[in-house]
Amino acid sequence: MARERVDSFSEAKELYREHRPRTVAYVAPDIRAGELPVHGVNGTNMDGIAADFDALVTAERELAQLHDDLFAQLREANSLSGPLGDGSSPVTGPMRKAFLDRADVDGGVQAALVDYIEELFDVRSAILQTLSTYQGVDGDAAARLNRQMEQLDREVGDA
């Protein structure tokens, strides 16, 4: 902003309106891959939840494919950060700088892809941990029930 002389309060307000920082509204696009999944927990009159392990395994498998796709895109984005040929237009320099800023590792496409990959890794880890935990709990419960049934069968057979 150039230095300007302000002679009145109304001029100061006008300058403020012209040079004040403006916020830009950002609307995130509504992006969906396929149909919107239906999530829910069943558990009426029971002490626990019913988990759909097959759906979790399928979701993890699909996320693994997306994970691979993101890595492929990151490899391609890496080539974007290379030098661009100089053109003869006076806007070539600023365009090259703007393009490289959008493709760089710090705040550009590559940074966004790395963030997505890290978030996807966290989601996949949570799914695998959930599967491991609940399958272990279900396995332990089934083993206990089998032992109790065997003991009950022995007791009934002895009587």
mmCIF file of C-alpha atoms in Angstrom:
data_model
loop_
_atom_site.group_PDB
_atom_site.id
_atom_site.type_symbol
_atom_site.label_atom_id
_atom_site.label_comp_id
_atom_site.label_asym_id
_atom_site.label_seq_id
_atom_site.Cartn_x
_atom_site.Cartn_y
_atom_site.Cartn_z
ATOM 1 C CA MET A 1 0.000 0.000 0.000
ATOM 2 C CA ALA A 2 1.385 3.377 -0.966
ATOM 3 C CA ARG A 3 1.497 6.133 1.582
ATOM 4 C CA GLU A 4 -1.532 8.360 1.350
ATOM 5 C CA ARG A 5 -2.502 11.460 3.224
ATOM 6 C CA VAL A 6 -5.715 11.153 5.193
ATOM 7 C CA ASP A 7 -7.492 14.426 5.981
ATOM 8 C CA SER A 8 -10.749 13.203 7.429
ATOM 9 C CA PHE A 9 -12.388 10.306 9.195
ATOM 10 C CA SER A 10 -14.494 9.501 6.125
ATOM 11 C CA GLU A 11 -11.321 9.246 3.999
ATOM 12 C CA ALA A 12 -9.824 6.900 6.595
ATOM 13 C CA LYS A 13 -12.938 4.707 6.488
ATOM 14 C CA GLU A 14 -12.817 4.633 2.690
ATOM 15 C CA LEU A 15 -9.133 3.618 2.723
ATOM 16 C CA TYR A 16 -9.877 0.937 5.269
ATOM 17 C CA ARG A 17 -12.670 -0.456 3.067
ATOM 18 C CA GLU A 18 -10.349 -0.516 0.060
ATOM 19 C CA HIS A 19 -7.381 -2.138 1.781
ATOM 20 C CA ARG A 20 -8.794 -4.271 4.560
ATOM 21 C CA PRO A 21 -8.002 -7.986 4.489
ATOM 22 C CA ARG A 22 -10.843 -9.926 2.945
ATOM 23 C CA THR A 23 -11.758 -13.462 3.705
ATOM 24 C CA VAL A 24 -12.549 -15.662 0.773
ATOM 25 C CA ALA A 25 -15.321 -18.161 1.243
ATOM 26 C CA TYR A 26 -14.205 -21.680 0.449
ATOM 27 C CA VAL A 27 -16.818 -24.286 -0.259
ATOM 28 C CA ALA A 28 -15.564 -27.833 -0.181
ATOM 29 C CA PRO A 29 -16.964 -29.837 -3.055
ATOM 30 C CA ASP A 30 -19.254 -32.716 -2.221
ATOM 31 C CA ILE A 31 -17.110 -35.571 -3.522
ATOM 32 C CA ARG A 32 -18.249 -39.150 -3.196
ATOM 33 C CA ALA A 33 -16.788 -42.308 -4.618
ATOM 34 C CA GLY A 34 -19.790 -44.464 -5.453
ATOM 35 C CA GLU A 35 -22.949 -44.747 -3.445
ATOM 36 C CA LEU A 36 -23.210 -43.202 -0.008
ATOM 37 C CA PRO A 37 -22.626 -46.015 2.517
ATOM 38 C CA VAL A 38 -25.115 -46.659 5.277
ATOM 39 C CA HIS A 39 -23.499 -46.918 8.695
ATOM 40 C CA GLY A 40 -25.192 -48.113 11.803
ATOM 41 C CA VAL A 41 -24.848 -50.030 15.016
ATOM 42 C CA ASN A 42 -27.220 -52.799 16.002
ATOM 43 C CA GLY A 43 -27.606 -53.708 19.618
ATOM 44 C CA THR A 44 -31.164 -53.598 20.933
ATOM 45 C CA ASN A 45 -31.396 -55.306 24.340
ATOM 46 C CA MET A 46 -27.849 -56.576 24.263
ATOM 47 C CA ASP A 47 -24.612 -55.767 26.008
ATOM 48 C CA GLY A 48 -22.400 -54.930 23.047
ATOM 49 C CA ILE A 49 -22.508 -54.210 19.356
ATOM 50 C CA ALA A 50 -22.818 -56.295 16.216
ATOM 51 C CA ALA A 51 -19.903 -55.550 13.875
ATOM 52 C CA ASP A 52 -19.898 -56.414 10.178
ATOM 53 C CA PHE A 53 -16.363 -57.775 9.783
ATOM 54 C CA ASP A 54 -16.844 -58.517 6.080
ATOM 55 C CA ALA A 55 -17.766 -54.884 5.423
ATOM 56 C CA LEU A 56 -14.663 -53.727 7.345
ATOM 57 C CA VAL A 57 -12.433 -56.096 5.380
ATOM 58 C CA THR A 58 -13.973 -54.897 2.107
ATOM 59 C CA ALA A 59 -13.562 -51.249 3.114
ATOM 60 C CA GLU A 60 -9.922 -51.808 4.048
ATOM 61 C CA ARG A 61 -9.272 -53.573 0.734
ATOM 62 C CA GLU A 62 -10.845 -50.673 -1.215
ATOM 63 C CA LEU A 63 -8.856 -48.141 0.814
ATOM 64 C CA ALA A 64 -5.666 -50.091 0.049
ATOM 65 C CA GLN A 65 -6.391 -49.687 -3.682
ATOM 66 C CA LEU A 66 -6.991 -45.950 -3.178
ATOM 67 C CA HIS A 67 -3.754 -45.787 -1.195
ATOM 68 C CA ASP A 68 -1.879 -47.279 -4.163
ATOM 69 C CA ASP A 69 -3.582 -44.809 -6.528
ATOM 70 C CA LEU A 70 -2.519 -41.881 -4.346
ATOM 71 C CA PHE A 71 1.087 -43.099 -4.351
ATOM 72 C CA ALA A 72 0.981 -43.306 -8.162
ATOM 73 C CA GLN A 73 -0.362 -39.752 -8.313
ATOM 74 C CA LEU A 74 2.366 -38.607 -5.925
ATOM 75 C CA ARG A 75 5.012 -40.132 -8.218
ATOM 76 C CA GLU A 76 3.460 -38.274 -11.160
ATOM 77 C CA ALA A 77 3.219 -35.033 -9.165
ATOM 78 C CA ASN A 78 6.910 -35.308 -8.383
ATOM 79 C CA SER A 79 7.641 -34.807 -12.072
ATOM 80 C CA LEU A 80 5.637 -31.555 -12.014
ATOM 81 C CA SER A 81 8.219 -29.881 -9.799
ATOM 82 C CA GLY A 82 10.874 -30.023 -12.528
ATOM 83 C CA PRO A 83 11.935 -26.935 -14.449
ATOM 84 C CA LEU A 84 9.709 -25.600 -17.198
ATOM 85 C CA GLY A 85 11.003 -24.283 -20.466
ATOM 86 C CA ASP A 86 11.162 -20.528 -20.828
ATOM 87 C CA GLY A 87 8.722 -18.921 -23.181
ATOM 88 C CA SER A 88 8.928 -15.528 -24.811
ATOM 89 C CA SER A 89 5.957 -13.944 -23.060
ATOM 90 C CA PRO A 90 6.478 -11.436 -20.238
ATOM 91 C CA VAL A 91 4.187 -13.549 -18.013
ATOM 92 C CA THR A 92 6.338 -16.679 -18.387
ATOM 93 C CA GLY A 93 8.371 -16.064 -15.225
ATOM 94 C CA PRO A 94 5.397 -15.387 -12.934
ATOM 95 C CA MET A 95 3.487 -18.320 -14.458
ATOM 96 C CA ARG A 96 6.427 -20.686 -13.855
ATOM 97 C CA LYS A 97 6.706 -19.545 -10.231
ATOM 98 C CA ALA A 98 2.944 -19.901 -9.645
ATOM 99 C CA PHE A 99 2.918 -23.365 -11.221
ATOM 100 C CA LEU A 100 5.875 -24.567 -9.162
ATOM 101 C CA ASP A 101 4.257 -23.166 -6.002
ATOM 102 C CA ARG A 102 1.153 -25.219 -6.744
ATOM 103 C CA ALA A 103 3.189 -28.362 -7.443
ATOM 104 C CA ASP A 104 5.699 -28.189 -4.585
ATOM 105 C CA VAL A 105 6.134 -30.387 -1.548
ATOM 106 C CA ASP A 106 5.577 -27.635 1.031
ATOM 107 C CA GLY A 107 2.126 -26.332 0.145
ATOM 108 C CA GLY A 108 1.204 -27.607 -3.289
ATOM 109 C CA VAL A 109 -0.162 -30.748 -4.857
ATOM 110 C CA GLN A 110 2.537 -32.978 -3.436
ATOM 111 C CA ALA A 111 1.890 -31.744 0.096
ATOM 112 C CA ALA A 112 -1.843 -32.376 -0.322
ATOM 113 C CA LEU A 113 -1.203 -35.891 -1.625
ATOM 114 C CA VAL A 114 1.141 -36.664 1.269
ATOM 115 C CA ASP A 115 -1.521 -35.425 3.713
ATOM 116 C CA TYR A 116 -4.171 -37.615 2.037
ATOM 117 C CA ILE A 117 -1.862 -40.635 2.136
ATOM 118 C CA GLU A 118 -1.151 -40.101 5.845
ATOM 119 C CA GLU A 119 -4.862 -39.733 6.652
ATOM 120 C CA LEU A 120 -5.713 -42.792 4.595
ATOM 121 C CA PHE A 121 -3.001 -44.739 6.416
ATOM 122 C CA ASP A 122 -4.504 -43.704 9.754
ATOM 123 C CA VAL A 123 -7.979 -44.812 8.659
ATOM 124 C CA ARG A 124 -6.676 -48.154 7.385
ATOM 125 C CA SER A 125 -4.735 -48.675 10.628
ATOM 126 C CA ALA A 126 -7.867 -47.958 12.670
ATOM 127 C CA ILE A 127 -9.898 -50.435 10.608
ATOM 128 C CA LEU A 128 -7.237 -53.137 10.960
ATOM 129 C CA GLN A 129 -6.942 -52.475 14.704
ATOM 130 C CA THR A 130 -10.731 -52.675 15.057
ATOM 131 C CA LEU A 131 -10.826 -55.936 13.131
ATOM 132 C CA SER A 132 -8.014 -57.374 15.207
ATOM 133 C CA THR A 133 -9.568 -56.314 18.508
ATOM 134 C CA TYR A 134 -13.130 -57.419 17.828
ATOM 135 C CA GLN A 135 -12.166 -60.662 16.111
ATOM 136 C CA GLY A 136 -9.968 -61.436 19.110
ATOM 137 C CA VAL A 137 -12.852 -60.660 21.471
ATOM 138 C CA ASP A 138 -15.242 -62.771 19.397
ATOM 139 C CA GLY A 139 -12.698 -65.599 19.237
ATOM 140 C CA ASP A 140 -12.228 -65.519 23.011
ATOM 141 C CA ALA A 141 -15.984 -65.487 23.591
ATOM 142 C CA ALA A 142 -16.495 -68.399 21.193
ATOM 143 C CA ALA A 143 -13.718 -70.379 22.883
ATOM 144 C CA ARG A 144 -15.263 -69.734 26.333
ATOM 145 C CA LEU A 145 -18.707 -70.778 25.105
ATOM 146 C CA ASN A 146 -17.263 -73.952 23.552
ATOM 147 C CA ARG A 147 -15.500 -74.834 26.827
ATOM 148 C CA GLN A 148 -18.711 -74.229 28.771
ATOM 149 C CA MET A 149 -20.706 -76.356 26.327
ATOM 150 C CA GLU A 150 -18.149 -79.184 26.590
ATOM 151 C CA GLN A 151 -18.271 -78.966 30.381
ATOM 152 C CA LEU A 152 -22.087 -78.974 30.281
ATOM 153 C CA ASP A 153 -22.057 -81.994 27.944
ATOM 154 C CA ARG A 154 -19.720 -83.861 30.369
ATOM 155 C CA GLU A 155 -21.914 -82.969 33.330
ATOM 156 C CA VAL A 156 -25.076 -84.086 31.519
ATOM 157 C CA GLY A 157 -23.305 -87.267 30.340
ATOM 158 C CA ASP A 158 -22.158 -88.077 33.918
ATOM 159 C CA ALA A 159 -25.648 -87.671 35.378
#
